[in-house]
Amino acid sequence: MFAEYHGWIVESQTHADPQSGRFFMRQETLAESLPFGINKLRQQFEPLAQQFDMKYTITDSSVLKRVVILVSKQTHCLDDLLYRWRSGEMSFDLKAVISNHEDARGFVDWHRVPFHHVPMSADSQETGFRQIERIIDQTGAETLVLARFMRILPAWLCEKFPARILNIHHSFLPSFAGSNPYRQAHERGVKYVGATCHYATEKLDEGPIIEQDAFRTNHTDTVEELICAGRDIEKAVLARGLRFHLEDRVLLNSNKTVVFD
Amino acid sequence: MFAEYHGWIVESQTHADPQSGRFFMRQETLAESLPFGINKLRQQFEPLAQQFDMKYTITDSSVLKRVVILVSKQTHCLDDLLYRWRSGEMSFDLKAVISNHEDARGFVDWHRVPFHHVPMSADSQETGFRQIERIIDQTGAETLVLARFMRILPAWLCEKFPARILNIHHSFLPSFAGSNPYRQAHERGVKYVGATCHYATEKLDEGPIIEQDAFRTNHTDTVEELICAGRDIEKAVLARGLRFHLEDRVLLNSNKTVVFD
Amino acid sequence: MFAEYHGWIVESQTHADPQSGRFFMRQETLAESLPFGINKLRQQFEPLAQQFDMKYTITDSSVLKRVVILVSKQTHCLDDLLYRWRSGEMSFDLKAVISNHEDARGFVDWHRVPFHHVPMSADSQETGFRQIERIIDQTGAETLVLARFMRILPAWLCEKFPARILNIHHSFLPSFAGSNPYRQAHERGVKYVGATCHYATEKLDEGPIIEQDAFRTNHTDTVEELICAGRDIEKAVLARGLRFHLEDRVLLNSNKTVVFD
Amino acid sequence: MFAEYHGWIVESQTHADPQSGRFFMRQETLAESLPFGINKLRQQFEPLAQQFDMKYTITDSSVLKRVVILVSKQTHCLDDLLYRWRSGEMSFDLKAVISNHEDARGFVDWHRVPFHHVPMSADSQETGFRQIERIIDQTGAETLVLARFMRILPAWLCEKFPARILNIHHSFLPSFAGSNPYRQAHERGVKYVGATCHYATEKLDEGPIIEQDAFRTNHTDTVEELICAGRDIEKAVLARGLRFHLEDRVLLNSNKTVVFD
């Protein structure tokens, strides 16, 4: 169909999954190369999609995704994303930063991004998450980024944003799920330590993996040194995962991802 | 002491473990640079060791370690080690190859290395392992290499060769312990797949890790492609781990290793 | 067209090069899924190709490529390729091994592959290359692999096999072109050392790069240790490059490659 | 000597260079474990050093190094270092940031670090560098970091700070020295693109290499995408190189480095 209209296909990727028999495709077309706009495109595409029984999304890359970042005391991932956002390296509409601590306020303020402090003690979790939901709703955000947010999201919140909440876990999943992964890795004596960006689901640390990476370690590294070195890999993995998500490169295949990078 | 005798220290590494309070050291000295032989060195070193309460080993790198390799149907690791052995890239005294299958015989024969076939059906495991023990005993080998040997060693055999049985596990431990790790990895949808060289202990896949590595994968890889690509990382990780072991670079620290590479 | 016939597309990749305005595509289709054979496919495709002014090749992956390997004294790449070939990991029709030395004969013989010794002293180069050409011609080979063949191919031979001679250079090109790259790397004190698989052209070490990789090094490595460690990366890079070539994944874009891996 | 006083050696590394016959050593000792202070240590060490003809430095890791950062329009490395500095991840006394552009002022101001704008047109280079020298002299800095400072330092300035000016070059040296390395890399069609942290000397891009790294690329990356992805590797490589330098882990061996990491 694009060939018919001589559309300039910037990128096109497909994947045929022999197990599920499903076929995945992503196509990026130069808007100016088509003789009509995105609404006409949607109209023309719909019958084709029905004919081949496709599930599809057509997005306009000039419309930025609305993002809310959640963070706790560790701000390295937030700071990294703020740099990429303000420098224009990554394009998204940053609606707000929410935290259960005050640490990040100063730096977020400097960026003129709304900062919301939502205190969450052990017995105010549910209240806190309801407040977080209201803030997100007010911003109209459709993507949440858990940039080292150290609270477990309730199932109802995960379900409200399916495949739209990105979490960074500080281990090479499925190794060392749960708390204190760097301590676990140190105790096991592994030779590489990693990080995982995945979609948050109600099952903690078990959502579809978007991106991972690891760095070499050895006997000389203490837990503290792993934590420190780990920050760099967490930043890199979350940034790459988020970029894939923002550019609509991530497609779900059951509990796995197809990433057209 | 080496300084006293103007010994030329080729390599010297130390590691102080703050948790256990233990101090580890490896020193490689040019034999010709000392005014006496290895026996005299041992005599002179012993009082020093007692004074500082050291556990130590003095080895002569010109005396090759005696090695037996165990393998099943998959021969890529064996073939790789045979290349490194015959080309002189790795120095060890290869005493025998033992297998529960016949597949490797022709290639091993060509190398003029004794090949022993020990059939092991489900109910002849114990008999088989007793036979394997006898073969090893006859060769006088002190190092065993499980080069994709697909049988679980009995506890008594592991205990007979503490920190001297090297196994290659085809996953990035502790992820995907047990059987069919590539299938497990494929089902989880991880973005890196790895291999682990560790000392075999009675607890399967839980021995001290010597070396690991991983390679990038994505949604396009089938289980079969992971298995194929995995061979290269298995070969590399086992070869590096074995080299560290042969050069006495691996020291045990409880269930972890100090690798002076 | 494939969609029309309900062909099952195993893989499909495209690349639009904005600089040259050229569009590249590779499509792998299950033969059984088409209602006709490869000859009919070629007939049907030709008018389409003419209409869109395509340069194209249709190959039958069940017809193996005919390969001749050239090697000198260093046999690690040859040995590695022989393993991959005999184990079925890589599929090609190995017609012959040619060497200017005798070292590889025994191992090649064991594989029942014809081995040709072509002595090449300083003043018999041209004669030697003419003899090599005759051997290749007799085998009908269309792909040559220089697996650490330490002679510079004459321009006329390179031109006879455009984009069908794969060379492995033991440096991370364009760093350290020419002779003794590991010595050059050691003298410069680089922190990574690599290898490059490229198509041989008349300009030494300047042909289109197919694949590269590198490994970490540091001040402790001697030139000899770099040479030794480098063997592993050379083997891996050449094997990957050759696999891409054998599976028709490499397309030329001037002096660069598009690799649909 | 440390053993004599039961000093707790945190780290100890040595390197014997067979080519130059030089012996390198770095030892990190816990101050509290010695029965005297650093001045007494220096006194006691001097005769030992003379006896063995050592060149040595004894530094107190609690005294921070004084650093001045130079930057042009690209601020990613500066921003990254500022994060590491303000979060306490890297410890140094940041005296000032100097730039030939105004871009970085706001962000530097927010950190309450003195910012100096030194305009440098084509014919005001020498004046500019004299002004830069004055600013550095006033701060008493002994370490300079060229965090993508796009001016070539004059020889007299390089010589004033031998092995104390760290530069980040955006290529995998010696590949693509000079200007526009990402464009050069794109034109050559390499499969990895890297960055190099080295000490600046009067010979541009030829100083001793401290640290390097590279990332995979392929035909789909445009020059702009290489520039963007390259920022991450530049940040990482400069940060690692600077950390090695700040912790006195880098020793010069002619035009190479010994890095005791």
Coordinates of N, CA and C in Angstrom, one line a residue, chain B residues 68-255:
Chain B
V68 N 41.9 -35.0 33.1 CA 40.9 -35.9 32.4 C 39.7 -35.1 32.0
I69 N 39.3 -35.2 30.7 CA 38.1 -34.5 30.3 C 36.9 -35.5 30.1
L70 N 35.8 -35.1 30.7 CA 34.5 -35.9 30.5 C 33.6 -35.2 29.6
V71 N 33.0 -35.9 28.7 CA 32.1 -35.3 27.7 C 31.0 -36.3 27.4
S72 N 29.9 -35.7 26.8 CA 28.8 -36.6 26.4 C 28.7 -36.5 24.9
K73 N 27.5 -36.1 24.3 CA 27.3 -36.1 22.9 C 27.8 -34.8 22.3
Q74 N 27.6 -33.7 23.0 CA 28.1 -32.4 22.5 C 29.6 -32.3 22.6
T75 N 30.3 -32.1 21.5 CA 31.7 -32.2 21.6 C 32.4 -30.8 21.4
H76 N 31.7 -29.7 21.3 CA 32.3 -28.5 20.9 C 33.4 -28.0 21.9
C77 N 33.1 -28.2 23.2 CA 34.1 -27.8 24.2 C 35.3 -28.7 24.2
L78 N 35.0 -30.0 24.0 CA 36.2 -30.9 23.9 C 37.0 -30.5 22.7
D79 N 36.4 -30.4 21.6 CA 37.2 -30.0 20.4 C 38.0 -28.8 20.5
D80 N 37.4 -27.8 21.2 CA 38.1 -26.5 21.4 C 39.3 -26.8 22.3
L81 N 39.1 -27.5 23.4 CA 40.2 -27.8 24.3 C 41.3 -28.6 23.6
L82 N 40.9 -29.5 22.8 CA 41.9 -30.3 22.1 C 42.7 -29.4 21.1
Y83 N 42.1 -28.5 20.5 CA 42.9 -27.6 19.6 C 43.9 -26.8 20.5
R84 N 43.4 -26.2 21.6 CA 44.3 -25.4 22.4 C 45.4 -26.3 23.0
W85 N 45.1 -27.5 23.3 CA 46.1 -28.4 23.8 C 47.2 -28.8 22.8
R86 N 46.7 -29.2 21.6 CA 47.7 -29.7 20.6 C 48.5 -28.6 20.0
S87 N 47.9 -27.3 20.0 CA 48.6 -26.2 19.4 C 49.6 -25.6 20.4
G88 N 49.5 -26.1 21.7 CA 50.4 -25.6 22.7 C 49.9 -24.3 23.3
E89 N 48.7 -23.9 22.9 CA 48.1 -22.6 23.5 C 47.9 -22.8 25.0
M90 N 47.4 -24.0 25.4 CA 47.3 -24.3 26.8 C 48.1 -25.5 27.1
S91 N 48.8 -25.4 28.3 CA 49.7 -26.4 28.6 C 49.1 -27.3 29.8
F92 N 48.8 -28.5 29.4 CA 48.5 -29.5 30.5 C 48.7 -30.9 30.0
D93 N 48.8 -31.8 30.9 CA 49.1 -33.2 30.5 C 47.7 -33.9 30.4
L94 N 47.3 -34.1 29.1 CA 46.0 -34.7 28.9 C 46.0 -36.2 29.0
K95 N 45.5 -36.7 30.1 CA 45.7 -38.2 30.4 C 44.6 -39.0 29.6
A96 N 43.4 -38.5 29.6 CA 42.3 -39.3 29.0 C 41.1 -38.5 28.7
V97 N 40.2 -39.0 27.8 CA 38.9 -38.4 27.6 C 37.9 -39.6 27.9
I98 N 37.0 -39.3 28.8 CA 35.9 -40.3 29.1 C 34.6 -39.8 28.6
S99 N 33.8 -40.7 28.1 CA 32.5 -40.3 27.6 C 31.5 -41.4 27.8
N100 N 30.2 -41.0 28.0 CA 29.1 -42.0 28.0 C 28.6 -42.2 26.6
H101 N 29.2 -41.7 25.6 CA 28.8 -41.9 24.2 C 30.1 -42.1 23.4
E102 N 29.9 -42.6 22.2 CA 31.0 -42.9 21.3 C 31.4 -41.8 20.4
D103 N 30.5 -40.8 20.3 CA 30.7 -39.7 19.3 C 32.1 -39.1 19.2
A104 N 32.8 -38.9 20.3 CA 34.0 -38.2 20.3 C 35.2 -39.1 20.0
R105 N 35.0 -40.4 19.9 CA 36.2 -41.3 19.8 C 37.1 -41.0 18.6
G106 N 36.6 -40.8 17.4 CA 37.4 -40.7 16.3 C 38.4 -39.5 16.4
F107 N 37.8 -38.4 16.8 CA 38.6 -37.2 16.9 C 39.7 -37.3 18.0
V108 N 39.3 -37.9 19.1 CA 40.2 -38.1 20.3 C 41.3 -39.0 19.8
D109 N 41.0 -40.1 19.2 CA 42.0 -41.1 18.7 C 43.0 -40.4 17.8
W110 N 42.5 -39.5 16.9 CA 43.4 -38.8 16.0 C 44.5 -38.0 16.8
H111 N 44.1 -37.6 18.0 CA 45.0 -36.8 18.8 C 45.9 -37.8 19.6
R112 N 45.8 -39.1 19.5 CA 46.5 -40.1 20.2 C 46.3 -39.9 21.7
V113 N 45.1 -39.6 22.1 CA 44.8 -39.5 23.5 C 43.9 -40.6 23.9
P114 N 44.1 -41.3 25.0 CA 43.2 -42.5 25.3 C 41.8 -42.1 25.5
F115 N 40.9 -42.8 24.8 CA 39.5 -42.5 24.9 C 38.8 -43.7 25.6
H116 N 38.0 -43.4 26.6 CA 37.3 -44.5 27.3 C 35.8 -44.3 27.2
H117 N 35.1 -45.3 26.7 CA 33.6 -45.2 26.7 C 33.0 -45.9 27.9
V118 N 32.3 -45.2 28.7 CA 31.6 -45.7 29.9 C 30.1 -45.6 29.7
P119 N 29.4 -46.6 29.2 CA 28.0 -46.5 29.0 C 27.3 -46.2 30.3
M120 N 26.3 -45.3 30.3 CA 25.6 -45.0 31.6 C 24.1 -44.9 31.4
S121 N 23.4 -46.0 31.5 CA 22.0 -45.9 31.4 C 21.4 -45.5 32.8
A122 N 20.1 -45.3 32.8 CA 19.5 -44.7 34.0 C 19.9 -45.6 35.3
D123 N 19.9 -46.9 35.1 CA 20.2 -47.7 36.3 C 21.6 -48.2 36.4
S124 N 22.5 -47.6 35.6 CA 23.9 -48.0 35.7 C 24.8 -46.9 36.1
Q125 N 24.2 -45.8 36.6 CA 24.9 -44.6 36.9 C 26.0 -44.9 37.9
E126 N 25.7 -45.5 39.1 CA 26.6 -45.7 40.1 C 27.8 -46.5 39.6
T127 N 27.5 -47.6 38.9 CA 28.5 -48.5 38.3 C 29.4 -47.7 37.4
G128 N 28.8 -46.9 36.6 CA 29.5 -46.0 35.7 C 30.5 -45.1 36.4
F129 N 30.0 -44.4 37.4 CA 30.9 -43.5 38.1 C 32.0 -44.2 38.8
R130 N 31.8 -45.4 39.3 CA 32.9 -46.2 39.9 C 33.9 -46.5 38.9
Q131 N 33.4 -46.8 37.7 CA 34.4 -47.1 36.6 C 35.2 -45.9 36.2
I132 N 34.5 -44.8 36.1 CA 35.1 -43.5 35.8 C 36.2 -43.2 36.9
E133 N 35.9 -43.4 38.1 CA 36.8 -43.2 39.2 C 38.1 -44.0 39.0
R134 N 37.9 -45.3 38.6 CA 39.1 -46.2 38.4 C 40.0 -45.6 37.3
I135 N 39.3 -45.2 36.2 CA 40.1 -44.7 35.1 C 40.9 -43.5 35.5
I136 N 40.2 -42.6 36.2 CA 40.9 -41.4 36.7 C 42.1 -41.7 37.6
D137 N 41.8 -42.6 38.5 CA 42.9 -43.0 39.5 C 44.1 -43.6 38.7
Q138 N 43.8 -44.4 37.7 CA 44.9 -45.0 37.0 C 45.8 -43.9 36.3
T139 N 45.1 -42.8 35.8 CA 45.9 -41.8 35.1 C 46.6 -40.9 36.1
G140 N 46.2 -40.9 37.4 CA 46.9 -40.0 38.3 C 46.4 -38.6 38.1
A141 N 45.4 -38.4 37.4 CA 44.9 -37.0 37.1 C 44.5 -36.3 38.4
E142 N 44.7 -35.0 38.5 CA 44.2 -34.3 39.7 C 43.2 -33.2 39.3
T143 N 43.0 -33.0 38.0 CA 42.0 -32.0 37.5 C 41.0 -32.7 36.6
L144 N 39.7 -32.5 36.8 CA 38.7 -33.1 35.9 C 38.0 -31.9 35.2
V145 N 37.7 -32.1 33.9 CA 37.0 -31.0 33.2 C 35.7 -31.6 32.7
L146 N 34.6 -31.1 33.1 CA 33.3 -31.6 32.6 C 32.9 -30.7 31.4
A147 N 33.3 -31.2 30.2 CA 33.1 -30.4 29.0 C 31.8 -30.7 28.3
R148 N 30.7 -30.3 29.0 CA 29.3 -30.6 28.6 C 29.1 -32.1 28.8
F149 N 29.4 -32.6 30.1 CA 29.2 -34.0 30.5 C 27.8 -33.9 31.1
M150 N 26.8 -34.6 30.5 CA 25.4 -34.4 30.9 C 24.9 -35.4 32.0
R151 N 25.8 -35.7 32.9 CA 25.4 -36.6 34.0 C 25.7 -35.8 35.3
I152 N 24.9 -36.0 36.3 CA 25.2 -35.3 37.6 C 26.1 -36.1 38.4
L153 N 27.3 -35.5 38.8 CA 28.3 -36.3 39.5 C 27.8 -36.6 40.9
P154 N 28.0 -37.8 41.4 CA 27.6 -38.1 42.8 C 28.5 -37.3 43.8
A155 N 27.9 -37.1 45.0 CA 28.6 -36.2 46.0 C 30.0 -36.8 46.3
W156 N 30.1 -38.1 46.4 CA 31.4 -38.7 46.8 C 32.5 -38.4 45.8
L157 N 32.2 -38.2 44.5 CA 33.2 -37.9 43.5 C 33.5 -36.5 43.6
C158 N 32.5 -35.6 43.8 CA 32.8 -34.2 44.0 C 33.8 -33.9 45.1
E159 N 33.5 -34.7 46.2 CA 34.3 -34.4 47.4 C 35.7 -35.0 47.3
K160 N 35.9 -35.9 46.4 CA 37.2 -36.5 46.2 C 38.1 -35.5 45.5
F161 N 37.5 -34.6 44.7 CA 38.3 -33.6 43.9 C 37.9 -32.2 44.3
P162 N 38.1 -31.7 45.5 CA 37.5 -30.4 45.9 C 38.3 -29.3 45.1
A163 N 37.5 -28.4 44.5 CA 38.0 -27.3 43.7 C 38.9 -27.8 42.6
R164 N 38.7 -29.0 42.1 CA 39.5 -29.5 41.0 C 38.7 -30.1 39.9
I165 N 37.4 -30.0 40.0 CA 36.5 -30.4 38.9 C 35.9 -29.1 38.3
L166 N 36.2 -28.8 37.1 CA 35.6 -27.6 36.4 C 34.4 -28.1 35.6
N167 N 33.3 -27.4 35.8 CA 32.1 -27.6 35.0 C 31.8 -26.4 34.1
I168 N 31.2 -26.6 32.9 CA 30.7 -25.5 32.2 C 29.2 -25.6 32.2
H169 N 28.5 -24.6 32.7 CA 27.0 -24.7 32.7 C 26.6 -23.7 31.6
H170 N 25.6 -24.1 30.8 CA 25.2 -23.3 29.7 C 24.1 -22.3 30.0
S171 N 24.4 -21.5 31.1 CA 23.5 -20.4 31.4 C 24.3 -19.4 32.3
F172 N 23.8 -18.2 32.4 CA 24.4 -17.2 33.2 C 23.9 -17.4 34.7
L173 N 24.6 -18.3 35.4 CA 24.1 -18.6 36.7 C 24.1 -17.4 37.6
P174 N 23.2 -17.2 38.6 CA 22.2 -18.2 39.0 C 21.0 -18.3 38.1
S175 N 20.9 -17.5 37.1 CA 19.7 -17.7 36.2 C 19.8 -19.1 35.5
F176 N 18.6 -19.7 35.4 CA 18.4 -20.9 34.6 C 19.4 -22.0 35.0
A177 N 19.4 -22.3 36.3 CA 20.1 -23.5 36.7 C 19.2 -24.7 36.2
G178 N 19.8 -25.9 36.3 CA 19.1 -27.1 35.9 C 19.1 -27.4 34.5
S179 N 18.1 -28.1 34.0 CA 18.2 -28.6 32.6 C 17.5 -27.6 31.6
N180 N 18.0 -27.7 30.4 CA 17.4 -26.9 29.3 C 17.5 -25.4 29.5
P181 N 18.6 -24.9 29.9 CA 18.7 -23.5 30.2 C 18.4 -22.6 29.0
Y182 N 18.8 -23.0 27.8 CA 18.5 -22.1 26.6 C 17.0 -22.0 26.4
R183 N 16.3 -23.2 26.6 CA 14.9 -23.1 26.5 C 14.2 -22.2 27.6
Q184 N 14.7 -22.3 28.8 CA 14.3 -21.4 29.9 C 14.5 -20.0 29.5
A185 N 15.7 -19.7 29.0 CA 16.1 -18.3 28.7 C 15.2 -17.8 27.5
H186 N 14.9 -18.6 26.6 CA 14.0 -18.3 25.5 C 12.6 -17.9 26.0
E187 N 12.1 -18.8 26.9 CA 10.8 -18.6 27.4 C 10.7 -17.3 28.2
R188 N 11.7 -16.9 28.9 CA 11.7 -15.7 29.7 C 11.9 -14.5 28.9
G189 N 12.5 -14.7 27.7 CA 12.7 -13.5 26.9 C 13.8 -12.6 27.3
V190 N 14.9 -13.1 27.9 CA 16.0 -12.3 28.3 C 16.7 -11.8 27.0
K191 N 17.5 -10.7 27.2 CA 18.2 -10.0 26.1 C 19.7 -10.4 26.1
Y192 N 20.2 -11.1 27.0 CA 21.5 -11.7 27.0 C 21.4 -13.1 27.5
V193 N 22.3 -14.0 26.9 CA 22.3 -15.4 27.3 C 23.8 -15.7 27.5
G194 N 24.1 -16.5 28.6 CA 25.4 -16.7 29.0 C 25.8 -18.1 29.3
A195 N 27.1 -18.2 29.8 CA 27.6 -19.5 30.3 C 28.5 -19.2 31.5
T196 N 28.6 -20.3 32.3 CA 29.3 -20.2 33.6 C 30.3 -21.3 33.8
C197 N 31.5 -21.0 34.1 CA 32.5 -22.1 34.5 C 32.6 -22.0 36.0
H198 N 32.3 -23.2 36.6 CA 32.4 -23.2 38.1 C 33.0 -24.5 38.6
Y199 N 33.4 -24.5 39.8 CA 33.9 -25.8 40.4 C 32.6 -26.6 40.8
A200 N 32.6 -27.9 40.4 CA 31.5 -28.7 40.7 C 31.5 -29.1 42.2
T201 N 30.4 -29.0 42.9 CA 30.3 -29.4 44.2 C 29.0 -30.3 44.3
E202 N 28.7 -30.8 45.5 CA 27.6 -31.7 45.5 C 26.3 -31.0 45.2
K203 N 26.3 -29.7 45.5 CA 25.1 -28.9 45.1 C 25.1 -28.5 43.7
L204 N 24.3 -29.1 42.9 CA 24.3 -28.9 41.4 C 24.2 -27.4 41.1
D205 N 25.1 -26.9 40.2 CA 25.1 -25.5 39.7 C 25.2 -24.5 40.8
E206 N 25.7 -24.9 42.0 CA 25.9 -23.9 43.0 C 27.3 -23.7 43.5
G207 N 28.3 -24.4 42.8 CA 29.7 -24.3 43.2 C 30.2 -22.9 42.9
P208 N 31.5 -22.7 43.4 CA 32.1 -21.4 43.2 C 32.3 -21.0 41.8
I209 N 31.9 -19.8 41.4 CA 32.0 -19.4 40.0 C 33.4 -18.9 39.7
I210 N 34.0 -19.4 38.6 CA 35.3 -19.0 38.2 C 35.2 -18.0 37.1
E211 N 34.4 -18.2 36.1 CA 34.3 -17.3 35.0 C 32.9 -17.3 34.3
Q212 N 32.5 -16.2 33.8 CA 31.2 -16.1 33.1 C 31.3 -15.2 31.9
D213 N 30.4 -15.3 31.0 CA 30.3 -14.4 29.9 C 28.9 -14.5 29.3
A214 N 28.5 -13.6 28.5 CA 27.2 -13.6 27.9 C 27.2 -13.0 26.5
F215 N 26.2 -13.3 25.7 CA 26.1 -12.7 24.4 C 24.7 -12.1 24.2
R216 N 24.6 -11.1 23.4 CA 23.3 -10.5 23.2 C 22.4 -11.3 22.3
T217 N 21.1 -11.3 22.6 CA 20.2 -12.1 21.8 C 18.9 -11.2 21.7
N218 N 18.0 -11.6 20.8 CA 16.8 -10.8 20.8 C 15.6 -11.7 20.3
H219 N 14.5 -11.1 20.0 CA 13.3 -11.9 19.7 C 13.5 -12.8 18.5
T220 N 14.4 -12.5 17.6 CA 14.5 -13.3 16.4 C 15.1 -14.7 16.7
D221 N 15.9 -14.8 17.8 CA 16.6 -16.1 18.0 C 15.6 -17.2 18.5
T222 N 15.7 -18.3 17.8 CA 14.9 -19.5 18.3 C 15.8 -20.2 19.3
V223 N 15.2 -21.2 20.0 CA 16.0 -22.0 21.0 C 17.2 -22.6 20.3
E224 N 17.0 -23.1 19.1 CA 18.1 -23.8 18.4 C 19.2 -22.8 18.1
E225 N 18.8 -21.6 17.7 CA 19.9 -20.6 17.4 C 20.6 -20.2 18.7
L226 N 19.9 -20.2 19.8 CA 20.6 -19.9 21.1 C 21.6 -21.0 21.4
I227 N 21.1 -22.2 21.2 CA 22.0 -23.4 21.5 C 23.3 -23.3 20.6
C228 N 23.1 -22.9 19.3 CA 24.2 -22.8 18.4 C 25.1 -21.6 18.8
A229 N 24.6 -20.5 19.0 CA 25.4 -19.3 19.4 C 26.0 -19.6 20.8
G230 N 25.3 -20.3 21.6 CA 25.8 -20.6 23.0 C 27.1 -21.4 23.0
R231 N 27.3 -22.2 22.0 CA 28.5 -23.1 21.9 C 29.7 -22.2 22.0
D232 N 29.7 -21.1 21.3 CA 30.9 -20.2 21.2 C 31.2 -19.7 22.6
I233 N 30.2 -19.2 23.3 CA 30.4 -18.7 24.6 C 30.8 -19.7 25.6
E234 N 30.3 -20.9 25.5 CA 30.6 -22.0 26.4 C 32.1 -22.4 26.2
K235 N 32.5 -22.5 24.9 CA 33.9 -22.8 24.7 C 34.9 -21.7 25.3
A236 N 34.5 -20.5 25.1 CA 35.4 -19.4 25.5 C 35.5 -19.4 27.0
V237 N 34.3 -19.5 27.7 CA 34.3 -19.4 29.2 C 35.0 -20.6 29.8
L238 N 34.8 -21.8 29.3 CA 35.5 -22.9 29.8 C 37.0 -22.8 29.6
A239 N 37.4 -22.4 28.5 CA 38.8 -22.3 28.2 C 39.5 -21.3 29.1
R240 N 38.8 -20.1 29.3 CA 39.4 -19.1 30.2 C 39.4 -19.6 31.6
G241 N 38.3 -20.3 32.1 CA 38.3 -20.8 33.4 C 39.4 -21.8 33.7
L242 N 39.5 -22.7 32.7 CA 40.5 -23.8 32.8 C 41.9 -23.2 32.8
R243 N 42.2 -22.2 32.0 CA 43.5 -21.5 32.0 C 43.8 -20.9 33.4
F244 N 42.8 -20.2 33.9 CA 43.0 -19.6 35.3 C 43.4 -20.7 36.3
H245 N 42.6 -21.9 36.2 CA 42.9 -23.0 37.1 C 44.3 -23.6 36.9
L246 N 44.6 -23.8 35.6 CA 45.9 -24.4 35.3 C 47.1 -23.6 35.8
E247 N 46.9 -22.3 35.7 CA 48.0 -21.4 36.1 C 47.9 -21.0 37.6
D248 N 47.1 -21.7 38.4 CA 46.9 -21.5 39.8 C 46.5 -20.1 40.1
R249 N 45.6 -19.5 39.3 CA 45.1 -18.2 39.5 C 43.8 -18.1 40.3
V250 N 43.3 -19.3 40.6 CA 42.0 -19.3 41.3 C 42.2 -19.7 42.8
L251 N 41.8 -18.9 43.7 CA 41.8 -19.2 45.1 C 40.4 -19.2 45.7
L252 N 40.1 -20.2 46.5 CA 38.7 -20.3 47.1 C 38.6 -19.3 48.3
N253 N 37.4 -18.6 48.3 CA 37.1 -17.8 49.5 C 35.7 -18.3 49.8
S254 N 35.5 -19.2 50.7 CA 34.2 -19.9 51.0 C 33.6 -20.4 49.7
N255 N 32.4 -20.0 49.3 CA 31.8 -20.4 48.1 C 32.1 -19.5 46.9

